[in-house]
Coordinates of C-alpha atoms in Angstrom, one line a residue:
Chain S
M1 CA -7.5 -62.6 -70.8
N2 CA -10.1 -60.4 -71.7
T3 CA -8.8 -57.5 -72.7
A4 CA -11.9 -55.7 -73.9
L5 CA -12.7 -53.2 -71.3
P6 CA -16.9 -52.2 -71.3
A7 CA -17.6 -48.9 -72.6
P8 CA -17.9 -46.5 -70.4
P9 CA -21.2 -45.5 -69.1
P10 CA -22.6 -42.7 -70.9
G11 CA -21.5 -39.1 -69.0
Y12 CA -18.5 -40.8 -68.2
T13 CA -15.9 -38.3 -67.6
G14 CA -13.2 -40.2 -65.6
H15 CA -14.2 -38.0 -62.4
I16 CA -15.7 -39.5 -59.0
S17 CA -19.2 -39.6 -59.6
E18 CA -21.9 -38.1 -57.5
E19 CA -22.6 -41.8 -56.4
H20 CA -19.2 -42.2 -55.4
H21 CA -19.0 -38.9 -53.8
H22 CA -21.6 -40.1 -51.4
D23 CA -19.8 -43.0 -50.5
Y24 CA -16.7 -40.7 -49.7
A25 CA -18.8 -38.6 -47.4
G26 CA -19.6 -42.2 -45.3
D27 CA -16.0 -42.8 -45.7
T28 CA -15.2 -39.0 -44.0
V29 CA -17.7 -39.8 -41.0
F30 CA -16.6 -43.2 -40.3
G31 CA -12.7 -41.7 -40.5
F32 CA -14.1 -39.5 -38.1
W33 CA -15.9 -42.2 -35.8
I34 CA -12.4 -44.1 -36.0
Y35 CA -10.7 -40.7 -34.5
I36 CA -13.7 -40.4 -31.6
L37 CA -12.7 -44.0 -30.7
S38 CA -8.7 -43.2 -30.2
D39 CA -10.0 -40.1 -28.4
C40 CA -11.7 -42.6 -26.4
V41 CA -8.4 -44.6 -25.7
L42 CA -6.8 -41.0 -24.8
F43 CA -9.8 -40.8 -22.2
A44 CA -8.9 -44.2 -21.0
T45 CA -5.3 -43.3 -20.3
L46 CA -6.6 -40.2 -18.4
F47 CA -9.1 -41.7 -16.0
A48 CA -6.5 -45.0 -15.3
V49 CA -4.2 -41.9 -14.3
F50 CA -6.9 -41.1 -12.2
A51 CA -8.1 -44.3 -10.6
V52 CA -4.4 -45.1 -9.8
L53 CA -4.0 -41.4 -8.1
Q54 CA -7.1 -40.5 -6.7
H55 CA -6.4 -41.2 -3.1
N56 CA -2.8 -39.7 -3.5
F57 CA -3.4 -36.0 -1.7
A58 CA -0.3 -35.8 0.1
G59 CA -1.6 -33.5 2.8
S60 CA -3.6 -31.5 0.4
I61 CA -7.5 -30.8 0.9
E62 CA -9.2 -34.1 -0.3
A63 CA -12.0 -34.4 -3.1
S64 CA -14.7 -35.6 -0.2
E65 CA -14.5 -32.4 0.8
L66 CA -14.7 -30.4 -2.2
F67 CA -17.1 -32.0 -4.0
D68 CA -20.8 -30.0 -4.7
L69 CA -22.9 -32.9 -6.2
S70 CA -25.7 -30.6 -6.9
Y71 CA -23.4 -28.4 -8.5
V72 CA -22.1 -31.3 -10.9
A73 CA -25.7 -31.9 -11.6
G74 CA -26.6 -28.8 -13.1
E75 CA -23.4 -28.9 -15.1
T76 CA -24.2 -32.3 -16.2
A77 CA -28.1 -31.0 -17.0
L78 CA -26.5 -28.4 -19.3
L79 CA -24.3 -31.0 -21.2
L80 CA -26.9 -33.6 -21.8
L81 CA -29.5 -31.0 -22.6
S82 CA -26.8 -29.6 -25.2
S83 CA -26.6 -33.4 -26.4
F84 CA -30.5 -33.8 -27.2
T85 CA -30.6 -30.0 -28.8
F86 CA -27.6 -31.0 -31.1
G87 CA -30.1 -34.0 -32.2
M88 CA -32.7 -31.8 -32.9
A89 CA -30.1 -29.4 -35.3
M90 CA -29.4 -32.7 -37.2
L91 CA -33.3 -33.0 -37.2
G92 CA -34.0 -30.0 -38.3
A93 CA -30.8 -30.5 -41.0
N94 CA -32.5 -33.5 -42.4
K95 CA -35.6 -31.6 -43.3
G96 CA -33.7 -28.6 -44.9
S97 CA -34.5 -26.2 -42.7
M98 CA -31.9 -23.7 -41.6
K99 CA -33.8 -21.9 -39.1
A100 CA -34.4 -24.6 -37.1
L101 CA -30.8 -26.1 -37.9
L102 CA -29.2 -22.8 -36.7
G103 CA -31.5 -22.0 -33.9
W104 CA -30.7 -25.4 -32.1
L105 CA -27.1 -25.0 -32.9
G106 CA -27.3 -22.1 -31.1
V107 CA -29.0 -23.1 -27.6
T108 CA -26.6 -26.0 -28.3
W109 CA -23.7 -23.6 -28.1
L110 CA -25.1 -21.4 -25.3
L111 CA -25.6 -24.8 -23.2
G112 CA -22.0 -25.8 -23.6
A113 CA -21.1 -22.4 -22.8
G114 CA -22.9 -22.6 -19.4
F115 CA -21.2 -26.1 -18.8
L116 CA -17.8 -24.4 -19.6
Y117 CA -18.4 -21.5 -17.3
M118 CA -19.5 -23.5 -14.5
E119 CA -16.4 -26.1 -14.8
V120 CA -14.1 -22.9 -15.0
N121 CA -15.7 -21.4 -11.9
E122 CA -15.6 -25.0 -10.0
F123 CA -11.6 -25.3 -11.1
V124 CA -11.3 -21.5 -9.9
H125 CA -13.2 -22.3 -6.6
F126 CA -10.8 -25.6 -6.1
T127 CA -7.9 -23.8 -6.4
H128 CA -8.8 -21.3 -4.0
E129 CA -9.8 -23.9 -1.4
G130 CA -6.3 -25.4 -1.6
A131 CA -6.8 -28.3 -4.7
A132 CA -4.8 -26.6 -7.2
A133 CA -3.3 -29.0 -10.2
W134 CA 0.2 -28.9 -8.5
A135 CA -1.3 -29.8 -5.0
S136 CA -1.0 -33.1 -5.3
G137 CA -1.0 -36.3 -7.8
A138 CA -4.4 -36.8 -6.8
W139 CA -5.2 -33.4 -8.0
S140 CA -3.4 -33.3 -11.1
A141 CA -4.7 -36.2 -12.4
F142 CA -8.4 -34.5 -11.7
Y143 CA -7.5 -31.5 -13.4
G144 CA -5.8 -33.8 -16.1
L145 CA -8.8 -35.8 -16.8
I146 CA -11.4 -32.7 -16.6
G147 CA -9.6 -30.3 -18.0
T148 CA -9.1 -32.2 -21.1
H149 CA -12.7 -33.1 -21.5
G150 CA -13.3 -29.2 -21.2
L151 CA -10.8 -28.5 -23.6
H152 CA -12.5 -30.7 -25.8
V153 CA -16.3 -29.1 -25.5
F154 CA -14.0 -26.0 -25.9
A155 CA -12.9 -27.0 -29.4
G156 CA -16.4 -28.2 -30.3
M157 CA -18.0 -24.8 -29.5
V158 CA -15.1 -22.9 -32.0
W159 CA -15.7 -25.9 -34.2
M160 CA -19.7 -24.6 -34.1
I161 CA -18.6 -21.2 -35.0
V162 CA -16.7 -21.9 -37.9
L163 CA -19.7 -24.9 -39.3
V164 CA -22.3 -22.0 -38.8
G165 CA -20.2 -19.6 -41.2
L166 CA -19.9 -22.5 -43.7
L167 CA -23.6 -23.0 -43.3
V168 CA -24.8 -19.3 -43.8
R169 CA -22.1 -19.0 -46.4
D170 CA -23.1 -22.8 -48.6
G171 CA -26.3 -23.8 -46.9
I172 CA -26.7 -27.1 -46.0
S173 CA -25.0 -28.8 -49.1
N174 CA -23.2 -32.2 -49.1
E175 CA -20.1 -30.9 -47.6
N176 CA -21.9 -29.3 -45.0
R177 CA -23.9 -32.5 -44.2
T178 CA -20.7 -34.5 -43.6
R179 CA -19.4 -31.8 -41.4
L180 CA -22.4 -31.9 -39.3
M181 CA -22.4 -35.6 -39.0
C182 CA -18.6 -35.6 -37.5
L183 CA -19.2 -32.3 -35.1
S184 CA -22.5 -34.4 -33.9
L185 CA -20.9 -37.5 -33.3
F186 CA -18.0 -35.6 -31.6
W187 CA -20.5 -33.4 -29.3
H188 CA -22.3 -36.7 -28.5
F189 CA -19.1 -38.6 -27.4
L190 CA -18.2 -35.7 -25.2
D191 CA -21.4 -36.4 -23.3
I192 CA -20.8 -39.7 -23.3
I193 CA -17.3 -39.2 -21.5
W194 CA -19.0 -36.8 -19.3
I195 CA -20.9 -39.7 -17.7
C196 CA -18.1 -41.4 -16.6
V197 CA -16.7 -38.3 -15.3
F198 CA -19.6 -37.8 -12.9
S199 CA -19.9 -41.3 -12.2
F200 CA -16.3 -42.0 -11.8
V201 CA -14.8 -38.6 -10.4
F202 CA -17.8 -37.0 -8.7
L203 CA -20.4 -39.8 -7.5
M204 CA -17.6 -42.4 -6.5
G205 CA -15.6 -39.6 -4.8
A206 CA -18.4 -38.5 -2.7
V207 CA -19.9 -42.2 -1.6
Chain A
M1 CA -37.2 -39.7 -44.1
S2 CA -35.8 -38.9 -47.3
H3 CA -33.1 -40.3 -50.1
H4 CA -30.2 -39.5 -47.1
E5 CA -31.2 -42.4 -45.3
Q6 CA -27.7 -44.6 -45.7
H7 CA -24.5 -42.7 -45.2
A8 CA -22.4 -46.1 -45.6
G9 CA -20.2 -45.4 -43.0
G10 CA -22.0 -42.9 -40.8
A11 CA -24.7 -43.0 -38.5
A12 CA -28.2 -43.1 -39.4
H13 CA -30.6 -40.7 -38.8
G14 CA -32.6 -40.6 -36.0
S15 CA -36.5 -39.1 -35.3
V16 CA -37.6 -36.3 -32.3
K17 CA -39.1 -39.5 -30.4
E18 CA -35.7 -41.3 -30.4
Y19 CA -34.2 -38.1 -29.0
I20 CA -37.0 -37.6 -26.3
V21 CA -37.0 -41.1 -25.2
G22 CA -33.3 -40.9 -25.1
L23 CA -33.5 -38.0 -23.0
I24 CA -35.7 -39.1 -20.5
L25 CA -33.9 -42.4 -20.0
S26 CA -30.7 -40.5 -19.4
V27 CA -32.4 -38.0 -17.0
V28 CA -33.5 -41.0 -15.2
L29 CA -30.7 -43.1 -15.1
T30 CA -28.6 -39.8 -14.0
A31 CA -31.1 -39.1 -11.2
I32 CA -30.7 -42.2 -9.6
P33 CA -27.1 -42.2 -9.1
F34 CA -27.3 -38.9 -7.6
G35 CA -30.2 -39.1 -5.8
V36 CA -28.6 -42.9 -3.8
V37 CA -25.5 -41.0 -3.3
M38 CA -26.8 -37.4 -2.4
S39 CA -29.2 -38.6 0.0
G40 CA -26.9 -41.4 1.6
A41 CA -29.9 -43.9 1.7
A42 CA -27.8 -46.7 0.4
G43 CA -24.4 -48.6 1.9
E44 CA -21.5 -48.6 0.1
V45 CA -21.1 -51.3 -1.7
V46 CA -25.1 -50.6 -3.2
S47 CA -24.1 -47.1 -3.9
I48 CA -21.0 -48.2 -6.2
T49 CA -22.8 -51.0 -7.8
L50 CA -25.8 -48.9 -8.5
I51 CA -23.3 -45.9 -10.2
L52 CA -21.4 -48.4 -12.3
L53 CA -25.0 -50.0 -13.9
C54 CA -26.6 -46.5 -14.3
A55 CA -23.4 -45.5 -16.3
V56 CA -23.2 -48.4 -18.7
A57 CA -26.9 -48.1 -19.0
Q58 CA -26.8 -44.4 -19.7
V59 CA -23.9 -44.9 -22.2
M60 CA -25.7 -47.7 -24.0
V61 CA -28.9 -45.7 -24.5
Q62 CA -27.1 -42.3 -25.6
L63 CA -25.0 -44.8 -28.4
V64 CA -28.4 -46.2 -29.1
F65 CA -30.6 -43.3 -29.0
F66 CA -28.3 -40.2 -30.0
L67 CA -25.3 -42.2 -31.6
H68 CA -28.2 -44.3 -33.6
M69 CA -25.7 -47.4 -33.0
N70 CA -27.0 -50.7 -34.2
A71 CA -26.4 -54.2 -35.3
S72 CA -27.5 -53.6 -38.8
S73 CA -25.2 -54.9 -41.7
E74 CA -24.2 -51.1 -42.7
Q75 CA -22.7 -50.5 -39.4
A76 CA -20.9 -53.6 -38.9
W77 CA -17.6 -51.8 -39.1
N78 CA -18.5 -48.9 -36.9
T79 CA -19.4 -51.5 -34.1
I80 CA -16.5 -53.9 -34.9
S81 CA -14.0 -51.0 -34.2
A82 CA -16.0 -49.6 -31.5
L83 CA -16.0 -53.3 -29.6
F84 CA -12.5 -53.6 -30.6
S85 CA -12.1 -50.0 -28.4
V86 CA -13.4 -51.4 -25.8
V87 CA -10.9 -54.3 -25.3
L88 CA -8.3 -51.7 -25.5
V89 CA -9.6 -49.6 -22.9
A90 CA -10.3 -52.3 -20.9
I91 CA -6.8 -53.4 -20.6
L92 CA -6.0 -49.7 -20.5
I93 CA -7.6 -49.0 -17.3
V94 CA -7.6 -52.6 -15.5
G95 CA -4.2 -53.3 -16.3
S96 CA -3.0 -50.3 -14.9
I97 CA -5.2 -50.6 -11.6
W98 CA -3.7 -53.7 -11.6
I99 CA -0.3 -53.0 -12.0
M100 CA -0.2 -50.2 -9.8
N101 CA -1.4 -51.8 -7.1
H102 CA 0.7 -54.3 -7.0
L103 CA 3.5 -51.6 -7.0
N104 CA 2.1 -49.7 -4.4
H105 CA 1.5 -53.3 -2.2
N106 CA 5.8 -54.1 -3.1
M107 CA 6.8 -51.0 -2.0
L108 CA 4.9 -50.5 1.1
M109 CA 6.1 -53.8 2.2
G110 CA 9.6 -52.4 2.0
H111 CA 11.2 -55.0 -0.1

């Protein structure tokens, strides 16, 4: 029954303090982590669909006749390098170096663009060879899975442009630091999904 | 590193060395399965086993070196939620393949 509340600390305004603000940033990143895990479940359903349908070519051209592993290795190299360069951008941000941050983000964006260009090119080539998304269940599952990954990469690139705008406007503020942290989780996550794509779709499809 | 060391629910920061080690390990773990499949040096079972092992290893490498996951108590919720998703993903994929294989089997038997 202690009714006496402790006196507020000096400088108390009733608003969230700096300290709490910091926790809030951590919560934001944790919330984004939960989103990424839910995205993992989304990709898991697409992988499951692909696993079930991957042999149902229904007379359309088969995957093993089309897959070009050295081309896939090129895409993989671009995406892996972009994951690394994003890490370098984060280190730049931690040091407070806007120049390093923007430079590495630029390199990351170009590597992402190169990856997407190769992927779209591959889709067009496959479609011309008779492996269109509507050709068979196996090809629908293929485009559904890899197209979803490609859309994520595209979304990450749009996000990167918006974030660079915010960085130029506000500098490396706490808010921008949180946004950068979320985008870096997203970008690294996309490379992890790609590991599963090249392993389960391309390499196992070619064995 | 500076005072930005801990973000309660977020990932910790890495160092240049950490990212370079992660990159080198990833390159090696990518080159092995590509090399094995493209050269056709190994049989089907060996190739598939190698692809699986290298994929799992590379996912772990990137989680540790790029996403800086670790067993520290600050990251307990990150890790617990991730393990929960691993269970969900396993149920989804293994369950789908299992059910659909049985379904295909039953349909083909003409019942």
